[in-house]
PDB file of C-alpha atoms in Angstrom:
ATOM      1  CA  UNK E   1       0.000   0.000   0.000  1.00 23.00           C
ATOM      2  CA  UNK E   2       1.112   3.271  -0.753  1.00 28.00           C
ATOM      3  CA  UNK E   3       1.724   5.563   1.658  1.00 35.00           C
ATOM      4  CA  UNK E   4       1.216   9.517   1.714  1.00 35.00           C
ATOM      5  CA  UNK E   5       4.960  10.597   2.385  1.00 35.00           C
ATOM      6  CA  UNK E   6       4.858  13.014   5.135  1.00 44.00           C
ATOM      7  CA  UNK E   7       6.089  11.905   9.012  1.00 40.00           C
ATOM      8  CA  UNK E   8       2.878  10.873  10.930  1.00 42.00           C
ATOM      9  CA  UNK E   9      -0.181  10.323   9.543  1.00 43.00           C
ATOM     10  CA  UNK E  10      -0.037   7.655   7.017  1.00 43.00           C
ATOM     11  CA  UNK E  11      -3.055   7.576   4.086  1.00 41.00           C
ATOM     12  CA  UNK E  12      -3.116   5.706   1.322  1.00 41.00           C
ATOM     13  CA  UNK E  13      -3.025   7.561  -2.146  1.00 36.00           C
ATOM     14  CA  UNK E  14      -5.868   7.215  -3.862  1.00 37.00           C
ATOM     15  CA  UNK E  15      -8.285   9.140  -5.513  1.00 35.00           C
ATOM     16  CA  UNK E  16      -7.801  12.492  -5.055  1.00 36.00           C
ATOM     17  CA  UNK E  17     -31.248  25.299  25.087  1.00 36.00           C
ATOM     18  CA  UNK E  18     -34.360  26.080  23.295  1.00 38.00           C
ATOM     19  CA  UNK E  19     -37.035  23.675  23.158  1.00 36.00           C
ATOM     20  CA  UNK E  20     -35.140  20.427  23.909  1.00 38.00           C
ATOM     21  CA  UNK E  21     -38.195  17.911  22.994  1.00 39.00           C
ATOM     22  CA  UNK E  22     -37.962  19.548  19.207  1.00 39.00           C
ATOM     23  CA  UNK E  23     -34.061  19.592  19.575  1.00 42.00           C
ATOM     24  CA  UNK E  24     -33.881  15.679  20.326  1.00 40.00           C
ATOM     25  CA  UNK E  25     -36.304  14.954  17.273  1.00 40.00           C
ATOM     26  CA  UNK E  26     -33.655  16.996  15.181  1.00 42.00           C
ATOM     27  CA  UNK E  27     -30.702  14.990  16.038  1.00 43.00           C
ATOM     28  CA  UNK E  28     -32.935  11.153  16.082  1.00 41.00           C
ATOM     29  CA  UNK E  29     -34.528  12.203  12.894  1.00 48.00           C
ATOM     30  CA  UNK E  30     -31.121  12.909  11.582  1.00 48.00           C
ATOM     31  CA  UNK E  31     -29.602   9.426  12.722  1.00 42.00           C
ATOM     32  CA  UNK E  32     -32.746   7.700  11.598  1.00 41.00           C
ATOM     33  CA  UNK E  33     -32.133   8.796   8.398  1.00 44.00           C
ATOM     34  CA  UNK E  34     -29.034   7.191   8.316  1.00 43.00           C
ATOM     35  CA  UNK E  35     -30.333   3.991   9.711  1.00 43.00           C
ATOM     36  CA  UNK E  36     -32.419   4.084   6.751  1.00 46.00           C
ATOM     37  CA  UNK E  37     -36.058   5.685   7.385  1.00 42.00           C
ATOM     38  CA  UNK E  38     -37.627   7.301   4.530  1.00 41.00           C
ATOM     39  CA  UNK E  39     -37.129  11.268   4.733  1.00 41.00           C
ATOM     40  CA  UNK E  40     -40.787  12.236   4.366  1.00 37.00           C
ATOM     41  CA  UNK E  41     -40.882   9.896   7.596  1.00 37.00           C
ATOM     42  CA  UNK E  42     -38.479  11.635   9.002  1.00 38.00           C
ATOM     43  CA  UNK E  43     -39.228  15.342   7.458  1.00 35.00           C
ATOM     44  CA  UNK E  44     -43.373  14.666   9.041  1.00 34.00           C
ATOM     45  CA  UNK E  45     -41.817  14.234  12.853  1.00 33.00           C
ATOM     46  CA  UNK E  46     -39.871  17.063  12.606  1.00 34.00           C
ATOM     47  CA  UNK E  47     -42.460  19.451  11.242  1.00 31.00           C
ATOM     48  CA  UNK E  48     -45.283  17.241  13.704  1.00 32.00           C
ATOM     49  CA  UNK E  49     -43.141  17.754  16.890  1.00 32.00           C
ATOM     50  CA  UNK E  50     -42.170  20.687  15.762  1.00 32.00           C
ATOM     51  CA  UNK E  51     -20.638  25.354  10.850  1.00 51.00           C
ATOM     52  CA  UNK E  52     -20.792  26.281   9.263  1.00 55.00           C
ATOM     53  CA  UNK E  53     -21.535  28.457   6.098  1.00 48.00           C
ATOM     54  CA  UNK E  54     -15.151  16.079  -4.744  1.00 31.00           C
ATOM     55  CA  UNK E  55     -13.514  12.725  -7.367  1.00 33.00           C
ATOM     56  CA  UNK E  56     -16.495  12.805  -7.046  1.00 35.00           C
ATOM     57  CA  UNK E  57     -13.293  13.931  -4.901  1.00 37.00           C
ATOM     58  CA  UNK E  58     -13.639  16.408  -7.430  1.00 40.00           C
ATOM     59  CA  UNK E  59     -11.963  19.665  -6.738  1.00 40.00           C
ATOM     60  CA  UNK E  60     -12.424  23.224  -7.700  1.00 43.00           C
ATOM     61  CA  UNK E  61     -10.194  26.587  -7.831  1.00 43.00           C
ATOM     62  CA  UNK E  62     -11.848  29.915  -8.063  1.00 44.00           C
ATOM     63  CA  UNK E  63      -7.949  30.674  -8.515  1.00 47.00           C
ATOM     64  CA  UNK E  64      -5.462  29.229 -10.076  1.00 47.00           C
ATOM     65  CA  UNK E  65      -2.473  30.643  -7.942  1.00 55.00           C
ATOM     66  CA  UNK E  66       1.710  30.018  -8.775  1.00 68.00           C
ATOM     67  CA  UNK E  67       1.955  27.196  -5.458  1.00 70.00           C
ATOM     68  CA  UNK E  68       5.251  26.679  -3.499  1.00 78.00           C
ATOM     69  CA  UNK E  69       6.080  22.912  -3.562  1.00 81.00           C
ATOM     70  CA  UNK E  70       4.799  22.823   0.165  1.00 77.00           C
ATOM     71  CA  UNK E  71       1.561  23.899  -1.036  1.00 79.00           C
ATOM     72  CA  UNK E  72       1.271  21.711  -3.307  1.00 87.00           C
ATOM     73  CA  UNK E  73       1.905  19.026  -0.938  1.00 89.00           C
ATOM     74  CA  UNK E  74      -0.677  19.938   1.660  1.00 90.00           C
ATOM     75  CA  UNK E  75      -3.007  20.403  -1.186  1.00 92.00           C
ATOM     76  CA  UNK E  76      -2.222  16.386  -1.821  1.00 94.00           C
ATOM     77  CA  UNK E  77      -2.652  16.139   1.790  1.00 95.00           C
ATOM     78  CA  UNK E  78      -6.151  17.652   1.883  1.00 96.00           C
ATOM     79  CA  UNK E  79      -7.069  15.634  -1.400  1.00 96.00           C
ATOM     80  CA  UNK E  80      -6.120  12.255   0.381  1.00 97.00           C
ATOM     81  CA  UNK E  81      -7.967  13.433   4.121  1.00 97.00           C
ATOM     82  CA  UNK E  82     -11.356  14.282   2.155  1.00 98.00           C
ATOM     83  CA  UNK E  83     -10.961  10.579   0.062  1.00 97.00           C
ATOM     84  CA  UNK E  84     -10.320   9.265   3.590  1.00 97.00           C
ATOM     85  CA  UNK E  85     -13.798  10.952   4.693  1.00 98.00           C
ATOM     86  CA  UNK E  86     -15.211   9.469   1.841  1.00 98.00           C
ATOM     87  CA  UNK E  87     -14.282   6.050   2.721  1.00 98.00           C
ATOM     88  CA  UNK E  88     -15.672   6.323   5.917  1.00 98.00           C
ATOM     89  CA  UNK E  89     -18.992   7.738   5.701  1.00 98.00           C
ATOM     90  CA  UNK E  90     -19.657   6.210   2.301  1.00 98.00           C
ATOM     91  CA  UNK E  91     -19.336   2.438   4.175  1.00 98.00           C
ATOM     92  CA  UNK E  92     -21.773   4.237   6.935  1.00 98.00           C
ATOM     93  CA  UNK E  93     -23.932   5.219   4.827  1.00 98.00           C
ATOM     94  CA  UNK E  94     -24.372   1.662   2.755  1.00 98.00           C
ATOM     95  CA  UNK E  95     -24.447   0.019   6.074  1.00 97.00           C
ATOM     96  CA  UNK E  96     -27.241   2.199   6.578  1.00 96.00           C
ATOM     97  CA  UNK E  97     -29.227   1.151   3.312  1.00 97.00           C
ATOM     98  CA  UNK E  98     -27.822   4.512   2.467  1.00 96.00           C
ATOM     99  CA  UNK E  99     -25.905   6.269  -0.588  1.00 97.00           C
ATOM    100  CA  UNK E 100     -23.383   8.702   0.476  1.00 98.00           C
ATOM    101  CA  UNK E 101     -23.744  12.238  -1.177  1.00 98.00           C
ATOM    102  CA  UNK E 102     -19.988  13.382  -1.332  1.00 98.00           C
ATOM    103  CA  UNK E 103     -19.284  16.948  -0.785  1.00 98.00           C
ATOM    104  CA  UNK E 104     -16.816  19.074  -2.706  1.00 97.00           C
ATOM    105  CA  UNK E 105     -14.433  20.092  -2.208  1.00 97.00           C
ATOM    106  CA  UNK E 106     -12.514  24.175  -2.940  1.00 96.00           C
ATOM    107  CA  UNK E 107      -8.917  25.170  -2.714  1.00 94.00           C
ATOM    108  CA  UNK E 108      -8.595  28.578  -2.210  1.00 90.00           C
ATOM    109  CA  UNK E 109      -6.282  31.544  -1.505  1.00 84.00           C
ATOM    110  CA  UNK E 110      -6.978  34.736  -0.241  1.00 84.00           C
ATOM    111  CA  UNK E 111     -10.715  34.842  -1.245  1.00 89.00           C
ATOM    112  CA  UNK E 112     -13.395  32.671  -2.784  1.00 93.00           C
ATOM    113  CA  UNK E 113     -17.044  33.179  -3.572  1.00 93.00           C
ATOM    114  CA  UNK E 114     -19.399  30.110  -2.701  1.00 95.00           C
ATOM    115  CA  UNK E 115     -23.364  29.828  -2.289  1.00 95.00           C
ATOM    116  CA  UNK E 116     -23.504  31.148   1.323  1.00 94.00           C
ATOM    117  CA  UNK E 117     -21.744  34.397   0.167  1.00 93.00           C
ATOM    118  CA  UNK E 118     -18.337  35.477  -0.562  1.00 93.00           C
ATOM    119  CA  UNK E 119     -15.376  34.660   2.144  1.00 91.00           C
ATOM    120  CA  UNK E 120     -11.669  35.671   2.812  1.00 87.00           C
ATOM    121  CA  UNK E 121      -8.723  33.819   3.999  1.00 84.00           C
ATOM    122  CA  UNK E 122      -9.825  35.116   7.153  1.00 85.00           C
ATOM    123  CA  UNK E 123     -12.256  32.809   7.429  1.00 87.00           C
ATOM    124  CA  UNK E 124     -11.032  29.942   7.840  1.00 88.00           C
ATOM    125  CA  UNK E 125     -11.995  26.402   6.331  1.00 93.00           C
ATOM    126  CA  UNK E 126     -15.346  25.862   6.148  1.00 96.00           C
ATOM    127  CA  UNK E 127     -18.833  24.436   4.906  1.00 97.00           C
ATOM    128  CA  UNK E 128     -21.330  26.212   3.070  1.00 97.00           C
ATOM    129  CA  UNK E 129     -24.710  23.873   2.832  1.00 96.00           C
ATOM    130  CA  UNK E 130     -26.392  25.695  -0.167  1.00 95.00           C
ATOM    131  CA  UNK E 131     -23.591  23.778  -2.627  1.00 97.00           C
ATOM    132  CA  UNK E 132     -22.638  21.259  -0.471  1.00 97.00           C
ATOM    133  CA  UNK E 133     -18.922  21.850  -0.851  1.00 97.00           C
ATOM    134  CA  UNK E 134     -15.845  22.332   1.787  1.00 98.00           C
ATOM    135  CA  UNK E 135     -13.802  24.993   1.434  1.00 97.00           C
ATOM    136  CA  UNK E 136      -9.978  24.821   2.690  1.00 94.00           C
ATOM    137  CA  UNK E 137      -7.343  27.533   2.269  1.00 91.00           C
ATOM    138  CA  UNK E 138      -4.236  26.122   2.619  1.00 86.00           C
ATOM    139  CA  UNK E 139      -2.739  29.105   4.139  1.00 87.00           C
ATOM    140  CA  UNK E 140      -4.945  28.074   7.510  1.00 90.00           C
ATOM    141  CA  UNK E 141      -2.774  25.366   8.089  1.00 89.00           C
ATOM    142  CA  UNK E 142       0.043  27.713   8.567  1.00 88.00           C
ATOM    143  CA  UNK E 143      -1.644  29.741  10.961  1.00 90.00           C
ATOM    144  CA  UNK E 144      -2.431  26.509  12.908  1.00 92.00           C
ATOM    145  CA  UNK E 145       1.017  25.177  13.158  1.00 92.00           C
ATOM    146  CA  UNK E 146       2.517  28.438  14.402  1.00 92.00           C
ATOM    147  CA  UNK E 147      -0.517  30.964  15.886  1.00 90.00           C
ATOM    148  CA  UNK E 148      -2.535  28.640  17.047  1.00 92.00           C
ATOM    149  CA  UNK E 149       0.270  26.091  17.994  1.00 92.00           C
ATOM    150  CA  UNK E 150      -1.264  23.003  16.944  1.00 94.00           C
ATOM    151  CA  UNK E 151       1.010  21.430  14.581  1.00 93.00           C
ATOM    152  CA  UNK E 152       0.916  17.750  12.813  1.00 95.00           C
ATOM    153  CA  UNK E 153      -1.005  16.118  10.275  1.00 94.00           C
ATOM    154  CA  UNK E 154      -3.629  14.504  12.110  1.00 97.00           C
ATOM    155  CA  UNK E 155      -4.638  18.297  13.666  1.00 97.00           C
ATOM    156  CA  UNK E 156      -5.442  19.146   9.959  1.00 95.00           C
ATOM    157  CA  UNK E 157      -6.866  16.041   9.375  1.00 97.00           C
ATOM    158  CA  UNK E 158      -9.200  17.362  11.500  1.00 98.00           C
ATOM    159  CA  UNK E 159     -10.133  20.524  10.821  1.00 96.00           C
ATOM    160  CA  UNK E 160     -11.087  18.552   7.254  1.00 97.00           C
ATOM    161  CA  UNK E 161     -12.867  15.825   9.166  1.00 98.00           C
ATOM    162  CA  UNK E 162     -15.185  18.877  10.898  1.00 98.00           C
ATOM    163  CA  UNK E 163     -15.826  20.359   8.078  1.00 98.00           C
ATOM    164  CA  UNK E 164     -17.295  17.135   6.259  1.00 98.00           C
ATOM    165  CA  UNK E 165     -19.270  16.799   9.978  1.00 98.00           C
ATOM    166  CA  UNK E 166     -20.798  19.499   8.653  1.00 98.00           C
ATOM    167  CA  UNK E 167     -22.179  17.818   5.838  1.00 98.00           C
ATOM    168  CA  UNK E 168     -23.161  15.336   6.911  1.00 98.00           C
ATOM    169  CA  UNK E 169     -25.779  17.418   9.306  1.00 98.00           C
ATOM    170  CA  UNK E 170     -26.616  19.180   6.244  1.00 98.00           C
ATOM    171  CA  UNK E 171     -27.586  15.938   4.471  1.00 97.00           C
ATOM    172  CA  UNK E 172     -29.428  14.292   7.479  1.00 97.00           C
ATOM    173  CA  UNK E 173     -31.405  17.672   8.112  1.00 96.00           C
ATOM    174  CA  UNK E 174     -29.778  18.625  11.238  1.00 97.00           C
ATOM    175  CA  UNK E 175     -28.184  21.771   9.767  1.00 96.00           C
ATOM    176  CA  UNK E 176     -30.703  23.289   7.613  1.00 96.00           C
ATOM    177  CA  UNK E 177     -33.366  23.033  10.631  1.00 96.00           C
ATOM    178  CA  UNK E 178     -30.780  24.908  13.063  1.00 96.00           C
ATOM    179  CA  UNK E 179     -30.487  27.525  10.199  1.00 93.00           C
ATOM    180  CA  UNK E 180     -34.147  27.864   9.945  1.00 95.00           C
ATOM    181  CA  UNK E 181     -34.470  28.268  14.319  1.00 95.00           C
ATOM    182  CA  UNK E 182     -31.759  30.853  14.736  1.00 92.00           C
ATOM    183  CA  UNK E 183     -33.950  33.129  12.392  1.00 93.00           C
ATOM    184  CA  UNK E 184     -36.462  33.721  15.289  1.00 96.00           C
ATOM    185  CA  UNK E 185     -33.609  33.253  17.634  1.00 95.00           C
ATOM    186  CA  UNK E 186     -32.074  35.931  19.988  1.00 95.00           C
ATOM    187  CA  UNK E 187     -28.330  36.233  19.380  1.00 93.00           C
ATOM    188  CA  UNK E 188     -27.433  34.432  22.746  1.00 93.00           C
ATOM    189  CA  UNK E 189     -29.849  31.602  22.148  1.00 95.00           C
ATOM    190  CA  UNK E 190     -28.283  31.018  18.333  1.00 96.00           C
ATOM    191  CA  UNK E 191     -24.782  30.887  19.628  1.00 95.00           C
ATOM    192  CA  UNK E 192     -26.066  28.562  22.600  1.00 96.00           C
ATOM    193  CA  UNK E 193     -27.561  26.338  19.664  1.00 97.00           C
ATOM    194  CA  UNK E 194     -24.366  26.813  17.215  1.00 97.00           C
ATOM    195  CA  UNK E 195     -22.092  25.400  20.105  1.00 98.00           C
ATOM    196  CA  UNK E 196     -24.428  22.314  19.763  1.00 98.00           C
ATOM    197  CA  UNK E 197     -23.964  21.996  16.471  1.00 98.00           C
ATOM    198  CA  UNK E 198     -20.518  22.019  16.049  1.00 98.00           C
ATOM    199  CA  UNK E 199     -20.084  19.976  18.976  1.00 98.00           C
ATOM    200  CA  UNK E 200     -21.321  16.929  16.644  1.00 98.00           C
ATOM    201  CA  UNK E 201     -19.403  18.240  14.085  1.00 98.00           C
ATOM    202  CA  UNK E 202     -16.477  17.401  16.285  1.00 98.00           C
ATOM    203  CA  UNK E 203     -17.924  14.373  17.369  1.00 98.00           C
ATOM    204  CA  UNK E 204     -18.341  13.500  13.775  1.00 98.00           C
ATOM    205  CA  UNK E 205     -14.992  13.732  13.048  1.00 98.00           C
ATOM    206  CA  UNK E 206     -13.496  11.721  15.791  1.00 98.00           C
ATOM    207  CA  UNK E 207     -15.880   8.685  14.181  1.00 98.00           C
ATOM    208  CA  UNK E 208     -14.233   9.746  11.214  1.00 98.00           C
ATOM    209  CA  UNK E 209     -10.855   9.439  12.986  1.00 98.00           C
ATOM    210  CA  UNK E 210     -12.192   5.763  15.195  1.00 98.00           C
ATOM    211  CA  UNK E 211     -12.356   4.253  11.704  1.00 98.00           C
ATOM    212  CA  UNK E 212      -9.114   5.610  10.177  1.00 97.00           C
ATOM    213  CA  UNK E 213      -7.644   4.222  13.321  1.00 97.00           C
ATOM    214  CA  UNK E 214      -8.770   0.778  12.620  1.00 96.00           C
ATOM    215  CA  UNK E 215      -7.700   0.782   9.374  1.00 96.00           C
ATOM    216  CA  UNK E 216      -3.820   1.027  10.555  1.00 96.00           C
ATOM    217  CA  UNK E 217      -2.950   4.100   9.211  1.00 95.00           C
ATOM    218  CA  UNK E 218      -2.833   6.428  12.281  1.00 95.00           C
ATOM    219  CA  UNK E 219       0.648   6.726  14.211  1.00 94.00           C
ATOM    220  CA  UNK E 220       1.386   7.317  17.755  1.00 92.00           C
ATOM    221  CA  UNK E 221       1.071  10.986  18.758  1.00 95.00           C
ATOM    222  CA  UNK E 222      -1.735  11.062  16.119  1.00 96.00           C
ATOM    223  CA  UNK E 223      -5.157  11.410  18.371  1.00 97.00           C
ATOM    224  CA  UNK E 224      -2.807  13.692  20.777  1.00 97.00           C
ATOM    225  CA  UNK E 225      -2.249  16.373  17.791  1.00 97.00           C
ATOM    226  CA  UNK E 226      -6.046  16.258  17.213  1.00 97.00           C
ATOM    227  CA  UNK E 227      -7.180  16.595  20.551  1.00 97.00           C
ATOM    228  CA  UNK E 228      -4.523  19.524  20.783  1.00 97.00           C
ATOM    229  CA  UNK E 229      -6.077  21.241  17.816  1.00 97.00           C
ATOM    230  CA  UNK E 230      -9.557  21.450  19.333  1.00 97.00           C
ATOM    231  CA  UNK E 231      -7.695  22.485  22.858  1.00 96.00           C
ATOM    232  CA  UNK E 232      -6.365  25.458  20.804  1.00 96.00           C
ATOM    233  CA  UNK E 233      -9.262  26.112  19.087  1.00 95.00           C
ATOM    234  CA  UNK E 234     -12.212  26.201  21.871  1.00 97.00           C
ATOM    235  CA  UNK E 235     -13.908  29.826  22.308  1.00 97.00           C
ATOM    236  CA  UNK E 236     -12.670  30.021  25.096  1.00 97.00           C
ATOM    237  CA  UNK E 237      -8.883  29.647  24.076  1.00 97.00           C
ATOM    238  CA  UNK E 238      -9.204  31.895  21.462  1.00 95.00           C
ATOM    239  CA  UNK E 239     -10.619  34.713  23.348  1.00 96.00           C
ATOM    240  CA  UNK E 240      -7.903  34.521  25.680  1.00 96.00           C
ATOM    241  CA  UNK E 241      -5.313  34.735  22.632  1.00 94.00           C
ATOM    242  CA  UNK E 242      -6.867  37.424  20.527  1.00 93.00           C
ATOM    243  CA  UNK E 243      -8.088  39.739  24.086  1.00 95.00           C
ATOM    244  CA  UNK E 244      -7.115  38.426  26.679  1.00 96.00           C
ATOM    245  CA  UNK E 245     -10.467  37.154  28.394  1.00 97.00           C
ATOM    246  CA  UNK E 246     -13.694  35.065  27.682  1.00 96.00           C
ATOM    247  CA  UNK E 247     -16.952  36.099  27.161  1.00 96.00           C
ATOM    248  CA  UNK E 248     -19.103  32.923  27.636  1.00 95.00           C
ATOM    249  CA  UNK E 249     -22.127  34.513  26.167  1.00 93.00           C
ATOM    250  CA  UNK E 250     -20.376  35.199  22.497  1.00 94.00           C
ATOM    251  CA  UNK E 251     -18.920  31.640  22.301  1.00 96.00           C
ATOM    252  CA  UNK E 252     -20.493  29.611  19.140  1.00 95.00           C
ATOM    253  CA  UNK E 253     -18.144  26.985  19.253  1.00 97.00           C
ATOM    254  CA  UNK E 254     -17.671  25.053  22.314  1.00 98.00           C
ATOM    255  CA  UNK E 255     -15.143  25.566  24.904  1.00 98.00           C
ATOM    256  CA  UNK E 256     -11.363  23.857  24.215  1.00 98.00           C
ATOM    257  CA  UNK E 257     -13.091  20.972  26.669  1.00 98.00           C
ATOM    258  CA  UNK E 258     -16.063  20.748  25.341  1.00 98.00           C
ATOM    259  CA  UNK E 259     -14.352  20.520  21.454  1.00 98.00           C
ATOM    260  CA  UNK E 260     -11.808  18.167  23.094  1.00 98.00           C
ATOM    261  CA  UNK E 261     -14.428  15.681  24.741  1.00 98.00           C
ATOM    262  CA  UNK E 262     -16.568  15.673  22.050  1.00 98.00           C
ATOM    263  CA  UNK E 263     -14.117  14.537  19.433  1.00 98.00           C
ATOM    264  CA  UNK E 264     -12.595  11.749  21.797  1.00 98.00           C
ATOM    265  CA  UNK E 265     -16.425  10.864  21.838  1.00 98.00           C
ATOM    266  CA  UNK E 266     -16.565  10.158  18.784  1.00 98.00           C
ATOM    267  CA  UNK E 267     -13.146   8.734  18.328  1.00 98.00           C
ATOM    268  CA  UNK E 268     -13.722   5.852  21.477  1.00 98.00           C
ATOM    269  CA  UNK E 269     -17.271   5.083  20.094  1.00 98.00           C
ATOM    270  CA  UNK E 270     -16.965   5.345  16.664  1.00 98.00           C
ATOM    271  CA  UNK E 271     -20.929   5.259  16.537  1.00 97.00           C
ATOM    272  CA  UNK E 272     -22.595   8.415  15.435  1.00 97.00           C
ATOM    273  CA  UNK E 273     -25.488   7.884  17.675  1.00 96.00           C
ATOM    274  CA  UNK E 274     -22.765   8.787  20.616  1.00 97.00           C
ATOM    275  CA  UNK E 275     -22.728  12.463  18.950  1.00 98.00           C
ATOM    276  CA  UNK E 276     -26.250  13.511  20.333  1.00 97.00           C
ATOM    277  CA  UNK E 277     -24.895  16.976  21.460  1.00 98.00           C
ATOM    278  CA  UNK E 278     -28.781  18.095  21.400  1.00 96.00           C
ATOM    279  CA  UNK E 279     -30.314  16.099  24.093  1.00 94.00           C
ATOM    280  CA  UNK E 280     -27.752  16.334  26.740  1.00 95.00           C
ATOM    281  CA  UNK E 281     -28.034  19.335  29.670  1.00 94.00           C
ATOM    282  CA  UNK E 282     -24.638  20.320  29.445  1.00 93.00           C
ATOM    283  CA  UNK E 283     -23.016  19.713  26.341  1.00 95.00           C
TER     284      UNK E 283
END
């Protein structure tokens, strides 16, 4: 088997607090669709009990940029994480009864226009749900490594891995419901429910990360990097960094131990019915 040549993570190359009763019908409608139930099923309990912005990894450039041989190498990298993804959730899915709808995914630098409105490298990686794509600039990866101190492979592994979480709320219905609540939502209560969400999403990826385990091709140090990553990357973490204190009420995230539970969650259990971040008091 080939291996992806980088120390670390080895992958193969390949091809490139609301209303809780409503909130607990989101996330079981979401894994009964993936168990298989029929979506009008599913779509008639929702509306009865009432993150985010492919061959097919196919991917897209809004740019085509002059790359530096190390960007063309964690472009590679990114390529290989998303097939990984793939992998995963596709044999989920067909477990399931299911066919897995594989997102896109978008290289870009500097900026990049997408269906949920036009983004900078500011941004950050994300999802947007309207074309079902994951955007990645490379140049993040950087700025985790050295500002946000969370270097290795397996850390931007995961930051991939969330992303795709992402999706797959947005295919089971989780995510386009939350979009429609925070509309009549006060700005406290949206960010309350967006910690929830991307809670799973981090959950999501450590069943993501339980399976590339099993496969062999994770190295020691590997699930250490990735738990440092969401560490480094809770609300509360960043707040500290960029002001130097928290303000609990503006966090949409998750704290750095709520991220880091949630993805060793995931990554123990590898079942995505341990990801119910809805249900629970005290995510």
């Amino acid at each position: 088997m080939r291996r992806f040549s980088r120390p670390g993570m080895r992958l193969p190359l390949g091809r490139g607090a609301g209303r809780p009763s409503l909130l607990i019908l989101i996330v079981v409608g979401g894994v009964l669709w993936v168990m298989g139930v029929s979506p009008t099923t599913i779509l008639s309990m929702l509306l009865g009990g009432g993150g985010s912005y492919a061959p097919q990894t196919q991917t897209t450039q809004t740019r085509q940029p002059q790359r530096s041989a190390a960007e063309d190498e964690m472009a590679s990298f990114v390529k290989v994480v998303l097939a990984e993804t793939e992998d995963v959730w596709g044999t989920i899915f067909k477990n399931a009864g299911q066919t897995y709808p594989q997102p896109k995914l978008v290289l870009f630098s500097d900026q990049v226009r997408s269906a949920c409105g036009s983004a900078s490298s500011a941004t950050g990686p994300f999802y947007c749900p309207g074309d079902q794509k994951v955007y990645i600039d490379l140049g993040f990866y950087q700025e985790l490594r050295t500002r946000f101190e969370a270097p290795g492979d397996f850390a931007q592994a995961y930051v991939i891995a969330h992303e795709v979480g992402h999706h797959i709320q947005n295919v089971t219905g989780i995510l386009p419901k939350f979009n429609e609540m925070r509309r009549s939502m006060s700005a406290t209560e949206a960010n309350k429910m967006s910690i929830r969400v991307e809670l799973q999403a981090d959950c999501y990826a450590g069943v993501w990360g339980h399976y590339t385990n099993q496969k062999g091709l994770l190295d020691n140090g590997d699930l250490d990097e990735a738990l440092n990553a969401a560490t480094q990357i809770g609300d509360d973490a960043l707040q500290r960094r960029t002001q130097g204190y928290v303000v609990p009420d503006s966090f949409n995230h998750g704290t750095s131990a709520q991220r880091k539970r949630w993805f060793a969650k995931g990554f123990a259990s590898g079942k995505v019915g341990a990801c119910d971040t809805f249900s629970v008091a005290n995510p």
